[in-house]
Structure formats: structure tokens, C-alpha cells
Coordinates of C-alpha atoms in Angstrom, one line a residue:
M251 CA -0.2 -0.1 -0.1
D252 CA 1.3 3.4 -1.1
G253 CA 0.5 6.9 -1.6
Q254 CA 1.3 9.6 -3.9
T255 CA 1.0 12.2 -1.1
H256 CA -0.3 12.0 2.1
M257 CA -3.3 13.0 0.7
C258 CA -3.2 10.0 -1.1
L259 CA -2.8 7.2 1.6
P260 CA -5.7 7.8 3.8
K261 CA -7.9 8.6 0.6
S262 CA -6.8 4.7 -0.9
M263 CA -7.0 3.6 2.5
G264 CA -10.9 5.3 3.0
E265 CA -12.0 3.5 -0.7
M266 CA -10.5 0.0 0.7
L267 CA -12.8 0.3 4.2
L268 CA -15.6 1.0 1.8
G269 CA -15.4 -2.0 -0.4
N270 CA -14.6 -4.0 2.1
Y271 CA -18.1 -3.1 4.4
R272 CA -20.2 -1.4 1.9
E273 CA -22.1 -4.8 1.4
N274 CA -25.2 -4.3 -0.4
L275 CA -24.9 -0.4 -0.9
P276 CA -24.3 1.0 -4.1
I277 CA -20.4 2.8 -4.3
V278 CA -19.2 5.3 -7.1
I279 CA -16.2 7.0 -6.1
I280 CA -15.6 9.8 -8.0
R281 CA -11.9 10.7 -7.9
P282 CA -10.6 14.0 -9.4
T283 CA -7.1 15.1 -10.4
M284 CA -6.0 18.6 -9.9
I285 CA -9.3 20.8 -9.2
T286 CA -8.9 23.8 -10.3
S287 CA -11.0 27.2 -10.9
T288 CA -15.2 26.7 -12.4
F289 CA -14.8 26.4 -16.0
S290 CA -18.5 28.0 -16.2
E291 CA -20.7 27.7 -13.1
P292 CA -21.8 29.5 -11.3
F293 CA -19.4 31.8 -13.1
P294 CA -16.4 31.7 -14.4
G295 CA -12.9 31.8 -12.8
W296 CA -14.8 31.1 -9.4
I297 CA -12.3 29.2 -6.3
E298 CA -11.6 29.5 -3.2
G299 CA -7.9 29.6 -1.5
L300 CA -5.1 28.3 -3.6
R301 CA -5.2 25.2 -5.0
T302 CA -2.2 22.8 -6.2
I303 CA -0.3 24.3 -8.8
D304 CA -2.0 28.0 -8.0
S305 CA 0.3 28.4 -5.4
V306 CA 2.9 28.5 -7.9
I307 CA 1.2 30.5 -9.9
V308 CA 0.9 33.2 -7.9
A309 CA 4.5 32.7 -6.6
Y310 CA 5.6 33.3 -10.1
G311 CA 2.9 36.2 -10.6
K312 CA 4.3 37.8 -7.2
G313 CA 8.0 37.9 -8.6
R314 CA 8.8 35.6 -6.3
L315 CA 9.7 32.5 -8.4
K316 CA 12.7 32.4 -10.0
C317 CA 13.5 29.2 -10.6
F318 CA 10.5 25.9 -10.5
L319 CA 11.5 22.2 -10.2
A320 CA 9.3 20.2 -13.1
D321 CA 9.8 18.5 -16.1
P322 CA 8.4 20.6 -19.2
N323 CA 6.7 17.7 -20.6
S324 CA 4.7 16.4 -17.8
V325 CA 1.2 16.0 -18.4
L326 CA -0.4 18.3 -14.9
D327 CA -3.9 16.5 -15.0
L328 CA -6.5 19.6 -14.0
I329 CA -10.5 19.7 -14.3
P330 CA -12.1 22.9 -13.2
V331 CA -14.8 22.2 -10.4
D332 CA -17.6 22.6 -11.7
M333 CA -16.8 19.6 -14.1
V334 CA -16.1 17.8 -10.9
A335 CA -19.4 18.4 -9.7
N336 CA -21.3 18.1 -12.5
A337 CA -19.7 14.1 -12.6
M338 CA -20.7 13.7 -8.8
V339 CA -24.3 14.5 -9.5
T340 CA -24.5 13.0 -12.8
A341 CA -23.1 9.4 -11.5
A342 CA -25.5 9.7 -8.5
A343 CA -27.9 9.5 -11.1
I344 CA -27.2 6.7 -12.8
H345 CA -26.2 4.4 -10.6
A346 CA -29.0 5.2 -7.9
G347 CA -30.7 2.4 -6.4
K348 CA -28.7 -0.3 -8.2
L349 CA -27.7 -1.8 -5.1
G350 CA -24.5 -3.7 -4.8
S351 CA -22.4 -2.0 -7.8
Q352 CA -19.2 0.2 -7.5
T353 CA -17.3 1.9 -10.0
V354 CA -14.6 4.3 -10.2
Y355 CA -14.6 7.6 -11.7
H356 CA -11.3 9.6 -12.8
V357 CA -11.9 13.1 -13.5
G358 CA -9.5 14.7 -15.3
S359 CA -7.8 16.1 -18.2
S360 CA -4.7 14.1 -18.7
C361 CA -6.0 11.3 -21.3
K362 CA -8.4 13.3 -23.0
N363 CA -7.3 17.3 -22.9
P364 CA -3.8 17.0 -21.5
I365 CA -1.5 20.4 -21.0
T366 CA 2.1 20.2 -20.3
F367 CA 3.8 21.9 -17.1
E368 CA 5.3 24.1 -19.9
Q369 CA 2.7 25.3 -21.4
I370 CA 1.6 26.5 -18.1
H371 CA 4.3 28.3 -17.6
D372 CA 4.5 30.0 -20.6
L373 CA 0.7 31.0 -20.6
A374 CA 1.1 32.4 -17.0
A375 CA 4.4 34.3 -18.4
S376 CA 2.8 35.5 -21.0
Y377 CA -0.6 36.8 -19.1
F378 CA 1.8 38.7 -15.9
T379 CA 4.3 40.3 -18.6
K380 CA 1.0 41.2 -20.0
N381 CA -1.0 42.0 -17.2
P382 CA 1.4 42.3 -14.2
L383 CA 0.5 42.8 -10.5
V384 CA 0.8 45.8 -9.0
R385 CA 2.5 46.3 -4.7
R386 CA 1.4 48.5 -2.7
D387 CA 3.4 51.3 -3.9
G388 CA 1.8 51.3 -7.0
S389 CA 4.5 49.5 -8.8
S390 CA 4.5 46.7 -11.2
I391 CA 5.9 43.1 -11.0
L392 CA 7.8 42.3 -13.9
V393 CA 8.2 38.8 -14.2
S394 CA 11.2 37.1 -16.2
K395 CA 10.6 33.6 -17.8
G396 CA 11.8 31.5 -15.4
T397 CA 14.1 28.8 -15.5
I398 CA 12.9 25.1 -15.6
L399 CA 15.0 22.3 -14.2
S400 CA 13.4 18.7 -14.6
T401 CA 16.2 16.8 -12.0
M402 CA 16.2 17.1 -8.2
A403 CA 19.9 17.6 -8.7
Q404 CA 19.7 20.3 -11.0
F405 CA 17.9 22.1 -8.5
S406 CA 19.7 21.2 -5.7
F407 CA 23.0 22.8 -8.0
Y408 CA 21.5 25.4 -9.2
M409 CA 19.6 26.9 -5.7
T410 CA 23.6 26.5 -4.1
L411 CA 24.8 28.1 -7.2
R412 CA 22.5 30.9 -7.9
Y413 CA 21.2 31.5 -4.1
K414 CA 22.6 29.6 -1.3
L415 CA 26.4 30.4 -1.9
P416 CA 25.4 34.2 -1.9
L417 CA 22.8 34.1 1.2
Q418 CA 25.5 33.4 2.9
M419 CA 28.0 35.7 2.7
L420 CA 25.0 37.9 3.4
R421 CA 24.3 35.9 6.4
L422 CA 28.5 36.6 7.6
I423 CA 28.4 41.1 6.4
Y424 CA 25.3 40.8 9.1
V425 CA 27.5 38.6 11.4
I426 CA 30.2 40.9 11.3
Y427 CA 28.2 44.4 10.4
P428 CA 25.1 43.6 12.9
W429 CA 24.1 47.1 12.3
W430 CA 23.6 46.9 8.4
N431 CA 20.2 46.5 6.9
G432 CA 19.2 43.0 6.5
N433 CA 16.9 43.2 3.9
K434 CA 18.9 42.4 1.1
Y435 CA 19.7 38.6 3.2
K436 CA 15.9 38.0 4.9
D437 CA 14.8 38.8 1.4
I438 CA 16.7 35.9 -0.3
D439 CA 16.4 34.1 2.6
R440 CA 12.1 34.2 2.0
K441 CA 12.5 33.6 -1.9
I442 CA 14.6 30.0 -1.0
K443 CA 12.2 28.7 1.3
L444 CA 9.2 29.1 -0.7
A445 CA 11.1 27.9 -3.5
M446 CA 11.9 24.4 -1.6
R447 CA 8.5 24.4 -0.1
L448 CA 6.5 24.6 -3.3
V449 CA 9.2 21.9 -5.0
D450 CA 8.2 19.8 -1.5
L451 CA 4.7 19.7 -1.8
Y452 CA 4.7 19.6 -5.9
R453 CA 7.7 17.0 -6.4
P454 CA 5.2 14.1 -6.8
Y455 CA 3.1 16.0 -9.7
V456 CA 5.0 17.3 -11.7
L457 CA 7.9 14.8 -12.6
F458 CA 5.1 12.6 -12.6
K459 CA 4.7 10.4 -16.1
G460 CA 0.9 8.9 -15.4
I461 CA -2.1 9.4 -17.2
F462 CA -4.7 8.4 -15.5
D463 CA -7.5 6.9 -17.6
D464 CA -10.6 7.7 -17.2
T465 CA -13.0 5.1 -19.9
N466 CA -15.4 4.6 -16.8
T467 CA -16.3 8.9 -17.0
E468 CA -17.0 8.6 -20.5
K469 CA -19.0 6.1 -20.2
L470 CA -21.0 8.2 -17.9
R471 CA -21.4 11.3 -20.2
L472 CA -22.3 8.9 -23.1
K473 CA -24.8 7.3 -20.5
R474 CA -26.5 10.5 -19.4
K475 CA -26.9 11.7 -23.6
E476 CA -28.8 8.5 -23.9
I477 CA -30.8 9.0 -21.4
N478 CA -31.7 11.9 -22.0
K479 CA -30.4 14.5 -25.0
E480 CA -32.0 17.1 -24.4
M481 CA -30.3 17.7 -20.7
Y482 CA -26.6 17.0 -22.4
G483 CA -25.6 20.2 -22.2
L484 CA -26.6 20.7 -18.5
F485 CA -24.0 18.7 -16.3
E486 CA -21.3 18.8 -18.5
F487 CA -17.9 17.8 -17.7
D488 CA -15.9 17.0 -21.1
P489 CA -12.1 18.2 -20.5
K490 CA -12.5 18.1 -24.6
S491 CA -14.7 21.7 -24.3
I492 CA -11.8 23.3 -22.8
D493 CA -9.4 25.6 -24.6
W494 CA -6.1 25.7 -22.0
E495 CA -5.1 29.1 -23.1
D496 CA -8.5 30.9 -22.8
Y497 CA -9.5 29.1 -20.4
M498 CA -6.4 29.7 -17.4
T499 CA -5.4 33.0 -19.7
T500 CA -9.3 35.0 -19.1
I501 CA -10.4 32.8 -16.3
H502 CA -8.1 31.0 -14.3
I503 CA -5.7 33.1 -13.5
P504 CA -7.7 36.2 -13.6
G505 CA -10.4 34.4 -11.1
L506 CA -7.3 33.6 -8.8
I507 CA -6.5 37.4 -9.0
T508 CA -10.1 38.2 -8.0
Y509 CA -11.4 35.8 -5.8
V510 CA -7.8 34.7 -3.5
L511 CA -5.8 37.8 -3.8
K512 CA -8.8 40.3 -3.8
K513 CA -6.9 42.2 -6.7

């Protein structure tokens, strides 16, 4: 028994308990991937708090993240939250009363409409270049393209050479001259800790090579169409309907800025 992160393991254990003790109850397990802001309902871009990859996007937009550990070609399995909710409602309606059944639905985009880390990086860079965040003093935060390092060894070497060694020099100056203004030291130290924390949190995802099979979810979409063709346009959860460039630059990132950063 294994879990990709501390969150995945208890979910897996919960599924096994349901399987062992369900008796004749109908069980439907929904496995969403990385959940992002709403695609359309109740309105595009709604989100509460920073979710999954959003912490990286926001840190980059604020100019606090100059490099990151990731395989540029790694697929990030994103899915808008309203599509997850729609899949749950549809599955509950279709499986109601089917005693003894147990079905697992992977709700994600990696199989039908994948987007890579490099694509997200490019879209975020393009967005914040055209629409920079603003500091409290009114000045714009200018972002550079940033550096993507594909192995932990490369990332550690880069961080040591680019940040940790200069930080130790600043620390030495601060010890020798305690009256010296240590804001520069504190700023670099903050950036290093943030980068390391984000890498530790997202390493299982940004280096992940897997694609989740959503065959059952596709069957669920087709079943919904068979039952009521007129209602097919409602409760949409087809990832193929997402234009990632449009979604990221006109819905998701603006939603983060509006509903999370409150700007």
C-alpha cells in the first residue's frame, strides 16, 4: 500500500474500507485530479483559496519564484471544480438504486485533453507580462520567463550556486556588521524557503509520468446523453471542451487574482 502524497494514502485507505464493508450498498467513487477554478458555473473563474498548482502560479506572478523543479513535458492533470461537481451529480443519478454496484470514475484531463507544465509556464509568463501584478506602492511586478529544472540534482545545484552561497555571504556580513540593514538577506532567505517548500509539495506531480484512464467517465458521459438528449448540455464534464489557453488566460488566472488575491 502506497500513496503519492500524504493526501493520497488516506483516500486510498478510505476506498478500501468502503469496498470491504459496503455489503449491498451501491458505491460510486469519484477521483478528481488537480482541481482548478470553475469553467462556467456558477460563473467562470470562481475559486476559494490556493489549490494545487495555483500556489506556483501566484508565487511566479508576485516575482517570488525565479526557478522551479519540473519536467517541462510532464502532464499536469487539471480539471475545473464545476466539472467535478457535475460528474458527481450525474453519477449519483445514474447509479441510484443499483444495489451492490461499485464504480470508480477518474475525473481529469490527462487522457482526453492534456496540458503540460511547460504550456502552463508559458501561459502564466504571457499573462503576467501583459497584466503584471501591482505592489503596495503602485509599481508593477515585472516577471522573467523563469528557469525550469527537470531533475532534483539540477535544482539543488542551481539553488546552491544562485542563492544559497550568496545568502551565506550576506549572513556573514550581517554577523560582522550587525547594524547593517539585513533586508536583502531576509528577502533571499524568504525566496529560498518558498521555492523549497513548493518543490517539496509539488514534486510528486511535476515529475509524474502517468496518465489516468477515464474510460468509465467517458461511458458516464455517453450514458447521460442516452438517458436525456435534451439535458446533455447541462452538467457538462467533458475535458475536451476546455481550450487551455483561453481558460488559463481569461478565466483561471484572472479568477485567482480576483477571488483569492482580492485585487
